[in-house]
CSV table of C-alpha atoms in Angstrom, one decimal:
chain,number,residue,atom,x,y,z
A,184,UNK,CA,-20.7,139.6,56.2
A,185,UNK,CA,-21.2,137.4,58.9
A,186,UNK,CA,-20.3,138.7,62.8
A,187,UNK,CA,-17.4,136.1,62.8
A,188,UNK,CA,-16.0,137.0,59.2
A,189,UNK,CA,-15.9,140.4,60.2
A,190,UNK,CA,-14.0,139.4,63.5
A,191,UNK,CA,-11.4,137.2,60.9
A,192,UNK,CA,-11.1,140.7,58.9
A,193,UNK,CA,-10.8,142.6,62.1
A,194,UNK,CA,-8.0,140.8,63.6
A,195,UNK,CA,-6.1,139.5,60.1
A,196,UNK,CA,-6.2,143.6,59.0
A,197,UNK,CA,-4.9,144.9,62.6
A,198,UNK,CA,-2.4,142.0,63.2
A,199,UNK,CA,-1.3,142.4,60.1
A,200,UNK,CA,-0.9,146.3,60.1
A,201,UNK,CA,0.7,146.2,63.2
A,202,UNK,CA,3.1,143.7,62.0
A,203,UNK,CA,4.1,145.7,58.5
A,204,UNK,CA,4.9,148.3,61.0
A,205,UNK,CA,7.1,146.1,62.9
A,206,UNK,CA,9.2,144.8,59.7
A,207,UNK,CA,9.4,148.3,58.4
A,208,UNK,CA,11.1,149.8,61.3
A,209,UNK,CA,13.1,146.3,61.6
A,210,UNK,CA,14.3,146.7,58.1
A,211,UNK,CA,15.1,150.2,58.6
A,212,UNK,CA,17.1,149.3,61.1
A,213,UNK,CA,18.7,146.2,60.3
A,214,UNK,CA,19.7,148.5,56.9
A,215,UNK,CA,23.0,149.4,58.5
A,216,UNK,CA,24.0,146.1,59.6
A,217,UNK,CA,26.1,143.6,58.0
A,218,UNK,CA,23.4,140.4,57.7
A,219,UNK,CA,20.5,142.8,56.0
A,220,UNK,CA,22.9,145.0,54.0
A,221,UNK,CA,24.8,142.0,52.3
A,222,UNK,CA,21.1,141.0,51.1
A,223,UNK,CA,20.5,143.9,49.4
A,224,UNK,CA,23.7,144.3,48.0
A,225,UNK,CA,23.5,140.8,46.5
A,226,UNK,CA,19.8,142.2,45.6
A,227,UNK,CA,21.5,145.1,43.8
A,228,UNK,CA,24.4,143.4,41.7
A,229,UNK,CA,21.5,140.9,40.2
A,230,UNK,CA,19.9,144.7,39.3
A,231,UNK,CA,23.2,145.8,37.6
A,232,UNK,CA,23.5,142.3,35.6
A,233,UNK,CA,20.1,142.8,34.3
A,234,UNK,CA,20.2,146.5,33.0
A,235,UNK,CA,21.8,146.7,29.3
A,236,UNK,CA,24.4,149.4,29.5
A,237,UNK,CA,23.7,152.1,27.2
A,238,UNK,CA,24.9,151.8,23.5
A,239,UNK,CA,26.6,155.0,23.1
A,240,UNK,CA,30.1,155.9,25.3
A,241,UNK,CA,29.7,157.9,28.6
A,242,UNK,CA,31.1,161.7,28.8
A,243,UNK,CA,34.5,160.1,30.0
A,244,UNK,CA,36.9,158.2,27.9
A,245,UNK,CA,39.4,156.2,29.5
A,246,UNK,CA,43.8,156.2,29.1
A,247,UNK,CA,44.7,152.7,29.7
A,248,UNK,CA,48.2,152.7,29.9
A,249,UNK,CA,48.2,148.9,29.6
A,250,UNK,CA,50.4,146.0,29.7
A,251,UNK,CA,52.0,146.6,26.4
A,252,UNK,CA,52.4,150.3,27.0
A,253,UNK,CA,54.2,149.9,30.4
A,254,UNK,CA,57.2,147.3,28.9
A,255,UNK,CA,57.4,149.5,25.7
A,256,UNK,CA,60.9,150.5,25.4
A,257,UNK,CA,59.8,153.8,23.8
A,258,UNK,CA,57.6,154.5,26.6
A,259,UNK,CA,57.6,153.7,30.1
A,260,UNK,CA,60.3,150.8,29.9
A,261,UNK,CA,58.9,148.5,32.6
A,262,UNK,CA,60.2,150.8,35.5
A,263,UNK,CA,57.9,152.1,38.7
A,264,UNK,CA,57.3,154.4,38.9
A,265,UNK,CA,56.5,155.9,36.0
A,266,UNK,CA,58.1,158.5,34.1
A,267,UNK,CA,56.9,161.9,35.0
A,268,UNK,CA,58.1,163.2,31.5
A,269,UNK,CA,55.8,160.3,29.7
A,270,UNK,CA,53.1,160.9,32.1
A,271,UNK,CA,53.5,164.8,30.8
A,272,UNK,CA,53.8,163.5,27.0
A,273,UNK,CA,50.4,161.6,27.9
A,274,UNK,CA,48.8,164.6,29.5
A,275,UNK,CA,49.5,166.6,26.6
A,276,UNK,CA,48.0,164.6,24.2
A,277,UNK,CA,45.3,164.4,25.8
A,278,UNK,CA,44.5,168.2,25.5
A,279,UNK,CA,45.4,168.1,21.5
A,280,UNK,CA,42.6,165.7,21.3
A,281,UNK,CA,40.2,168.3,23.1
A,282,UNK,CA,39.1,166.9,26.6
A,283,UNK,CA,38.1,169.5,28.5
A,284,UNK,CA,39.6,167.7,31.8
A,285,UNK,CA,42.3,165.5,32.4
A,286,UNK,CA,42.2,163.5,35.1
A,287,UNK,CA,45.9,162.0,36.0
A,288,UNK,CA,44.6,158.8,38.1
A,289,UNK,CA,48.5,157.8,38.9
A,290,UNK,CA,50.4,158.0,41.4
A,291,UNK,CA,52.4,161.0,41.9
A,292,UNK,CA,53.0,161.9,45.0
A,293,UNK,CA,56.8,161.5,44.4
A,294,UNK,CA,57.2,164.0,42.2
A,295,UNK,CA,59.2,166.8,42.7
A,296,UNK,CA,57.7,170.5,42.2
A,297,UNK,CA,59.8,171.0,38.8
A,298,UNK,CA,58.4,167.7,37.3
A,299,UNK,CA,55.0,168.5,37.8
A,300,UNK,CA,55.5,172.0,36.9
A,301,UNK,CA,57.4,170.5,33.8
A,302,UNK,CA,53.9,168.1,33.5
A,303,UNK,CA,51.3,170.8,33.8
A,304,UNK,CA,53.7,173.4,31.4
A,305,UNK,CA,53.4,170.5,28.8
A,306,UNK,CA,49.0,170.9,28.4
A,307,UNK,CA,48.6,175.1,27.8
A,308,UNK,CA,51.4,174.5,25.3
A,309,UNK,CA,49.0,172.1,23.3
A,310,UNK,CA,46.3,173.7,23.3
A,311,UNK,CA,44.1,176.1,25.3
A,312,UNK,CA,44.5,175.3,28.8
A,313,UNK,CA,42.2,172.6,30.0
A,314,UNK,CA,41.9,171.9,33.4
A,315,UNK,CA,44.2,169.3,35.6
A,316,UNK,CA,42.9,166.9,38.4
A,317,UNK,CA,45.8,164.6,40.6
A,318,UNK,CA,44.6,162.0,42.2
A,319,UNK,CA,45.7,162.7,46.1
A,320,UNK,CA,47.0,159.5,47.9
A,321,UNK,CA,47.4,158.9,51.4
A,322,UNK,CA,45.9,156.9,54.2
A,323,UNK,CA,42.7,156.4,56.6
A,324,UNK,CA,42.6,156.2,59.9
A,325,UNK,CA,39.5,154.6,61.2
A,326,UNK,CA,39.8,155.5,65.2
A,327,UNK,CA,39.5,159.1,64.5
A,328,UNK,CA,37.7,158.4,60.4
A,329,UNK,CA,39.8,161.0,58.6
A,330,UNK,CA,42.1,160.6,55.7
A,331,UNK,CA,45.3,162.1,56.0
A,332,UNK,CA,46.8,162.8,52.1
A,333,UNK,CA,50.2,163.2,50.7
A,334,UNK,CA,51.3,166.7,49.9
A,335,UNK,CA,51.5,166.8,45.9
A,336,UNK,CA,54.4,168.9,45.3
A,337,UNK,CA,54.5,171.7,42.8
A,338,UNK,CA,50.8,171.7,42.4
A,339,UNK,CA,49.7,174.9,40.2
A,340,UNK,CA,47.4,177.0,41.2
A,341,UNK,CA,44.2,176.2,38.7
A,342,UNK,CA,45.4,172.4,39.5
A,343,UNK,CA,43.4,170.5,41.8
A,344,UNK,CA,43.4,167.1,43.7
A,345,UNK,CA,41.1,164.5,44.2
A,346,UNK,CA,40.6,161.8,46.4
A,347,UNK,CA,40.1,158.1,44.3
A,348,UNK,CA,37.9,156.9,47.6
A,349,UNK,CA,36.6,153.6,46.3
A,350,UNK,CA,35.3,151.9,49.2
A,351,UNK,CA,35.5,148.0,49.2
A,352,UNK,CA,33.0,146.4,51.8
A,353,UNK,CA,34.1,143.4,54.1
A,354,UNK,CA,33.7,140.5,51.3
A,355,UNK,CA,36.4,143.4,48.9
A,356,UNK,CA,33.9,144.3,46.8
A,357,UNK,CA,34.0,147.8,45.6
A,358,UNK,CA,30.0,148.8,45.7
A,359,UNK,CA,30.7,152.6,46.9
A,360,UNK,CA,32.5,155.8,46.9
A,361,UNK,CA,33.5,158.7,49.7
A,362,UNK,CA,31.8,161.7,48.1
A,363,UNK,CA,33.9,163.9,50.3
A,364,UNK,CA,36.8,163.5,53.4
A,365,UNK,CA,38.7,165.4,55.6
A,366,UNK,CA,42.3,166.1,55.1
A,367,UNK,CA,43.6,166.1,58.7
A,368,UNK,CA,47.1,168.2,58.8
A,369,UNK,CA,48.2,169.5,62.6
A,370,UNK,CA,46.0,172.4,63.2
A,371,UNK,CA,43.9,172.5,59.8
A,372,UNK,CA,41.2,170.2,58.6
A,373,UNK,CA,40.4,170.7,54.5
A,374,UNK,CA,37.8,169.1,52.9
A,375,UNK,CA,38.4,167.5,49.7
A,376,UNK,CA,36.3,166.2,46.9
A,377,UNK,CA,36.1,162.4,45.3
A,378,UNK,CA,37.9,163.0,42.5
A,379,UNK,CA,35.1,161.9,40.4
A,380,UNK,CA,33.3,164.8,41.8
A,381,UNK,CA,36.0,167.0,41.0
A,382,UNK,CA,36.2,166.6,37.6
A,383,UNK,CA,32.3,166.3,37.4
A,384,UNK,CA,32.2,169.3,38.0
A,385,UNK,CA,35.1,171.1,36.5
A,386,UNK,CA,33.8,169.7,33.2
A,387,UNK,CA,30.7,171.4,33.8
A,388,UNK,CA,32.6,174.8,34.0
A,389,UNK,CA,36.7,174.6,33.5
A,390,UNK,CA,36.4,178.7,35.4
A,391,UNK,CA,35.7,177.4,39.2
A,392,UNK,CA,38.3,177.4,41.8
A,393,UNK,CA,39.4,173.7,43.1
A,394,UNK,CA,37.3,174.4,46.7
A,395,UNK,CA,34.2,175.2,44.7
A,396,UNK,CA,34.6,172.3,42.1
A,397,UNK,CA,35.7,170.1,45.5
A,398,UNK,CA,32.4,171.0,47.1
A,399,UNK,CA,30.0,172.2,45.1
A,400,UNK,CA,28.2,168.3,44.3
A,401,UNK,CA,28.7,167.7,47.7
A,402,UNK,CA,25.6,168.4,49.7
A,403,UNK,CA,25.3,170.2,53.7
A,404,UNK,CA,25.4,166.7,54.4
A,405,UNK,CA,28.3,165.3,53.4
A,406,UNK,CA,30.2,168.0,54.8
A,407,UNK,CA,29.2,167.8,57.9
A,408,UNK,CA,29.2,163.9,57.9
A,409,UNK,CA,32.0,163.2,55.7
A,410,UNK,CA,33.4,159.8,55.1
A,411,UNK,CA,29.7,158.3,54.3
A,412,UNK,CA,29.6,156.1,51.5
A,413,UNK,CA,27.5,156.2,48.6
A,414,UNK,CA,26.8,153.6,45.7
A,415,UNK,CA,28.8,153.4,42.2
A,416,UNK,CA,25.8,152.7,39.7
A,417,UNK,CA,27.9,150.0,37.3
A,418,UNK,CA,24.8,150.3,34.7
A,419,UNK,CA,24.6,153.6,33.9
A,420,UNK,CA,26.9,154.3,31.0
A,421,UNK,CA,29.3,152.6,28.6
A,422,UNK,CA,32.8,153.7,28.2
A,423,UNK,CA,35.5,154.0,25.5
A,424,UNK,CA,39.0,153.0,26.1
A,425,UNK,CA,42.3,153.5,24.4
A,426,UNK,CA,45.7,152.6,24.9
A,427,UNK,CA,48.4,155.5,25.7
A,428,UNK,CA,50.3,154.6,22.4
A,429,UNK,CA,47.1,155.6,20.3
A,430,UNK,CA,46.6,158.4,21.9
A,431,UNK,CA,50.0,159.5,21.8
A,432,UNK,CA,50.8,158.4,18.0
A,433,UNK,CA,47.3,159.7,17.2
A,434,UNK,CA,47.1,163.0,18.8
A,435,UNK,CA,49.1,165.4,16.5
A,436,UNK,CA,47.2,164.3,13.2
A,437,UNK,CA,45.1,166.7,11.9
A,438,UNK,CA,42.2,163.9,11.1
A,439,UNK,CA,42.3,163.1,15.3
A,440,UNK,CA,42.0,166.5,16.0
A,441,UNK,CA,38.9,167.5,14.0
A,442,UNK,CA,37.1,164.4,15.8
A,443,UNK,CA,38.0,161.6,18.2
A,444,UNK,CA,36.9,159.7,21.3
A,445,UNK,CA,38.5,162.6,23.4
A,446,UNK,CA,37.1,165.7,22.3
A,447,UNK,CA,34.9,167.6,24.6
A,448,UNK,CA,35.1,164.8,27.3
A,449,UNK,CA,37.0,163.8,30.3
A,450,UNK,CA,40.4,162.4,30.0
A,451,UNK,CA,40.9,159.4,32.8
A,452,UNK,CA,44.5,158.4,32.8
A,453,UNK,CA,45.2,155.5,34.9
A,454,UNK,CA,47.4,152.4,34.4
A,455,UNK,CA,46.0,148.9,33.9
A,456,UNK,CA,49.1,146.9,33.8
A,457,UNK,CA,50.2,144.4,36.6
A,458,UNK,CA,52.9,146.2,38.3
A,459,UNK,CA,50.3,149.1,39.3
A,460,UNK,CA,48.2,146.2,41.0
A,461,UNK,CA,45.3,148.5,40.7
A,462,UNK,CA,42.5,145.7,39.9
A,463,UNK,CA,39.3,145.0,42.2
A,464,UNK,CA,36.2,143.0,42.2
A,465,UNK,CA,33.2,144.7,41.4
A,466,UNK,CA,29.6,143.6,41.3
A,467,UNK,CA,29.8,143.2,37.3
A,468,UNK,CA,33.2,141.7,37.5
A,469,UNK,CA,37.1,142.6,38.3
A,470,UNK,CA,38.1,146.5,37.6
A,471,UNK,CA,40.8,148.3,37.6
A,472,UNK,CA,41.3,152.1,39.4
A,473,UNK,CA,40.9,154.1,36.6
A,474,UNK,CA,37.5,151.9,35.6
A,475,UNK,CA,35.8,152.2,38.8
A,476,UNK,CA,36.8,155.8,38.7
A,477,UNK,CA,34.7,156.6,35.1
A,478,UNK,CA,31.6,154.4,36.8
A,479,UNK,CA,32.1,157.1,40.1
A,480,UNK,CA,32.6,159.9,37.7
A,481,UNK,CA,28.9,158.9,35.9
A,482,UNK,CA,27.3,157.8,39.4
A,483,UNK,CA,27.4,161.5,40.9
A,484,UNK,CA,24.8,162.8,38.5
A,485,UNK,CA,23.4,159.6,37.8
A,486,UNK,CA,23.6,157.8,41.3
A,487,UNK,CA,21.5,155.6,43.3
A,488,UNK,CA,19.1,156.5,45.0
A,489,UNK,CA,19.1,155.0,48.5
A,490,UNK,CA,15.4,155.5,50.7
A,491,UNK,CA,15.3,157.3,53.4
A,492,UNK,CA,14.6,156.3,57.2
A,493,UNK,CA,10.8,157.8,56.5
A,494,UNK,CA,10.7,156.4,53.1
A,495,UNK,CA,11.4,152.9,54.2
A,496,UNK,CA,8.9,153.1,56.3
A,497,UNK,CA,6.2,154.5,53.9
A,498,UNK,CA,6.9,152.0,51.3
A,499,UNK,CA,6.6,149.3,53.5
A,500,UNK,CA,3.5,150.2,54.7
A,501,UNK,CA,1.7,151.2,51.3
A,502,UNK,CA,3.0,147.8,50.2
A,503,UNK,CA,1.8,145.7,53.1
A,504,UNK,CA,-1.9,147.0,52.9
A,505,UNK,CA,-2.0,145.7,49.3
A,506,UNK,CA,-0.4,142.6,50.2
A,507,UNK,CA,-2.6,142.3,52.9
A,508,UNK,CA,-5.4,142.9,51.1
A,509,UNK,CA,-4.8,140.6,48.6
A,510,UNK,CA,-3.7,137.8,50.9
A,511,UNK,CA,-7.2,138.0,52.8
A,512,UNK,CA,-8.5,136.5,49.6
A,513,UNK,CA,-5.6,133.8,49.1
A,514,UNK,CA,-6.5,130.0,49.9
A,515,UNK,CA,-4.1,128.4,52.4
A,516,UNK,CA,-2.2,126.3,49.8
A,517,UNK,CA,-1.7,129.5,47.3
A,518,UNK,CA,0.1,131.0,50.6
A,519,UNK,CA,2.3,128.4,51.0
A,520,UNK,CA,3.3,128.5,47.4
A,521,UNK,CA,3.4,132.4,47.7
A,522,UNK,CA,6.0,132.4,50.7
A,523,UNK,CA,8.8,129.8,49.6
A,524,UNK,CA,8.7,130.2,45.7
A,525,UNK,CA,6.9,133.4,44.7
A,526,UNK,CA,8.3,135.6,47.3
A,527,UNK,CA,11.8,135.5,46.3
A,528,UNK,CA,10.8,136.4,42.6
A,529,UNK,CA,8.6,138.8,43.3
A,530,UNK,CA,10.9,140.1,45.7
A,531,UNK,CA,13.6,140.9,42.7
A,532,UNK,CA,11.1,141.6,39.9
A,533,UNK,CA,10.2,144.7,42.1
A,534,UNK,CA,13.7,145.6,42.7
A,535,UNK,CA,14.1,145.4,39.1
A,536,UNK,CA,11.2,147.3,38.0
A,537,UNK,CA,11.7,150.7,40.3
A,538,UNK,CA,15.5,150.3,39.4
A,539,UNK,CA,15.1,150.7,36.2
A,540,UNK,CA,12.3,153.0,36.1
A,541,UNK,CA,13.1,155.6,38.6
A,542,UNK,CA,17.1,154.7,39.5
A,543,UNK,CA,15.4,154.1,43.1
A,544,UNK,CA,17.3,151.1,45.1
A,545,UNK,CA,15.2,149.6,47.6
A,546,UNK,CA,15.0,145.5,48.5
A,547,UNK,CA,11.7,144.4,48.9
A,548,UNK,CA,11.7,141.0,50.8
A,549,UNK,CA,11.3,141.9,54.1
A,550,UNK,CA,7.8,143.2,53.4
A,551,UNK,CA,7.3,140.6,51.2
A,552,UNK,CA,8.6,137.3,53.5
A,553,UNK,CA,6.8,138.9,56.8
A,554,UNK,CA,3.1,139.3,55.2
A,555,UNK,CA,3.3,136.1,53.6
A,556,UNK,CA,4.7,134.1,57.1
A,557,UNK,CA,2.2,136.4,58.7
A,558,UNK,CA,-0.8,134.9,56.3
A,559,UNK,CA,0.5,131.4,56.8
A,560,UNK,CA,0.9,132.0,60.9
A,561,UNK,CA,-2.8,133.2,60.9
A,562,UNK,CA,-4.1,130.2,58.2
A,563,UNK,CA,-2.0,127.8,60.2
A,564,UNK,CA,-3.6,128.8,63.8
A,565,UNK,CA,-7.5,129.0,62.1
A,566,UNK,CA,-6.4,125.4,61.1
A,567,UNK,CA,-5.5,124.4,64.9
A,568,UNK,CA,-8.5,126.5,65.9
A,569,UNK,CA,-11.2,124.1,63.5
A,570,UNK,CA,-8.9,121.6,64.8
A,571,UNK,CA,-9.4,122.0,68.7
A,572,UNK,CA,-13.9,123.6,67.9
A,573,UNK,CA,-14.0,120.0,65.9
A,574,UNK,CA,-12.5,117.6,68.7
A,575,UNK,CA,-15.0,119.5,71.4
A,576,UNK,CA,-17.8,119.0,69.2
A,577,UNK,CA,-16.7,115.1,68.9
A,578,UNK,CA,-16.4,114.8,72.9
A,579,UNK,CA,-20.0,116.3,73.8
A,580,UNK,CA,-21.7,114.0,71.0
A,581,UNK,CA,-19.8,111.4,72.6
A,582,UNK,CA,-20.4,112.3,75.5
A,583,UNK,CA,-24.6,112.5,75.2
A,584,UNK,CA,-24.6,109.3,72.9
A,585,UNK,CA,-26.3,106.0,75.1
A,586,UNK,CA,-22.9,104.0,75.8
């Protein structure tokens, strides 16, 4: 190799280093912030419209009280709130079918103790006493970050409460979940599960008290930095829903009880009619509560995984030697097609690839647009360099040639 291709190799190899360095602690940083983030997000709902949901139903079936089930007449009668001793009906259906955990995604927090007793009387008298999780309402407050939930009245004692914490971002898309938040009461501060979480676990074994089956997904982390989002994964499982009339038409036949979409999995009641306006966008569409919730209950065991600070780092860099490698052999014209039509496909082919493979989330374009720009920078000032060594060269031939 010749003293001035080595000095080309020298400085396109250390430049180069130095600036995958650069873009990986950039990245890193810029992860948190509102310009970066929305890329990857946008990154990451492409990645959920490409993955094929799996054929067979999830571990949770969903309770739609719909439309037709809220103006029934025989049912809820178009009145809001609804019934507590439907909702109980509902509930005990639910455990004749053979869920192990039912999941009452309504809200309740009007209820009075002898309604919810009457509620929660209704399941051990159908069957063997499955376990009970209320969704817990209430409101954040985002000077001090804690949530601050309504008392549920009347709760039993193997009852427990959840908190539905979809998060939507700035645009209202719902892309993530509070895994755990503070309930802030004067002079006590509780920590209380998702209720995805919740009922993860519980399903997992019906004998744990609520503050183990609150806190026993959630990691050191979370409890001492509660509040911090994680993502839903909207491609991990398919789910199975059924209207409340089938469930409660269905549920005393002997043919439902030997087998149906209910036994041995968890029971999410929630309502999908208008009045409960509990519908949000999502990255693979609009959802309602009780939808988003199933997708949360899935993502805690089969989440996504999110690099990190070292990780970003590492990746970048193990990626930006090859690229840098292989760029040192590129032709100036292949660059320029590399960095404003290849880049963005490559950028979401890789996405794709480790989603899919490993569940890992991680948006490659960073790396990928500042070795490219960095190749064309370098290709662009050798060109300027020729440039300027060929117009010297001109001037001193001119400049010795007989005038």
């Amino acid at each position: 190799m010749s003293q001035h291709k080595a000095r080309s190799a020298m400085a396109h190899f250390s430049t180069g280093i130095a600036l995958v360095l650069v873009i990986g602690a950039i990245s890193w940083f810029l992860h948190s912030h509102s310009a970066f983030r929305n890329l990857e997000m946008t990154n990451l709902d492409v990645l959920f419209l490409s993955k094929n949901r799996p054929a067979e139903p999830g571990s949770v079936t969903i309770i739609s009280i719909t439309e037709n089930d809220y103006r029934d007449p025989e049912l809820f009668d178009a009145k809001s709130p609804l019934s507590p001793s439907k909702v109980a009906q509902l509930m005990r259906a639910c455990a004749l079918s053979g869920a192990k955990v039912i999941i009452v995604d309504l809200d309740t927090s009007d209820w009075s103790a002898a309604e919810r007793a009457a509620a929660d009387a209704a399941v051990p008298s159908a069957a063997a006493k499955q376990r009970i999780v209320w969704a817990a309402g209430g409101w954040y407050d985002p000077t001090t970050e804690a949530y601050h939930l309504d008392d549920l009245k009347g709760l039993a004692s193997p009852d427990c409460r959840g908190v539905p914490a979809s998060m939507p971002d700035e645009y209202g898309v719902v892309r993530g979940y509070v895994p755990v938040v503070w309930d802030e009461k004067p002079g006590q501060k509780t920590a209380v599960g998702n209720l995805a979480y919740v009922a993860a676990q519980l399903a997992k074994d019906a004998t744990l008290s609520c503050d183990t089956a609150s806190q026993s997904l959630t990691s050191a982390d979370d409890l001492k930095a509660p509040n911090t989002e994680k993502l839903v994964n909207y491609a991990a499982a398919s789910f199975q829903t059924l209207s409340a009339k089938v469930v409660l038409k269905a549920a005393d036949s002997a043919p439902w009880k030997n087998s149906n979409p209910l036994k041995g999995n968890i029971a999410a009641i929630g309502g999908e009619y208008r009045a409960a306006r509990d519908k949000y966008v999502t990255p693979v569409g609009y959802l309602h509560g009780v939808d988003i919730l199933a997708e949360t209950i899935v993502s805690v065991e089969k989440g996504i995984s999110v690099p990190t600070a070292l990780t970003f780092l590492e990746i970048d860099f193990v990626l930006g030697l090859c690229l840098l490698t292989a760029t040192w052999f590129l032709h100036r014209a292949w660059v320029v097609i590399l960095t404003f039509l290849l880049v963005p496909f490559m950028a979401v082919l890789l996405s794709v690839l480790a989603f899919h493979t490993t569940g890992f989330f991680f948006s490659f374009v960073p790396i990928l647009m500042g070795v490219a720009f960095h190749k064309l920078a370098e290709s662009t000032i050798e060109h300027v360099g020729h440039h300027r060594a060929l117009s010297k060269e001109v001037e001193r031939l001119q400049a010795l040639s007989p005038v």
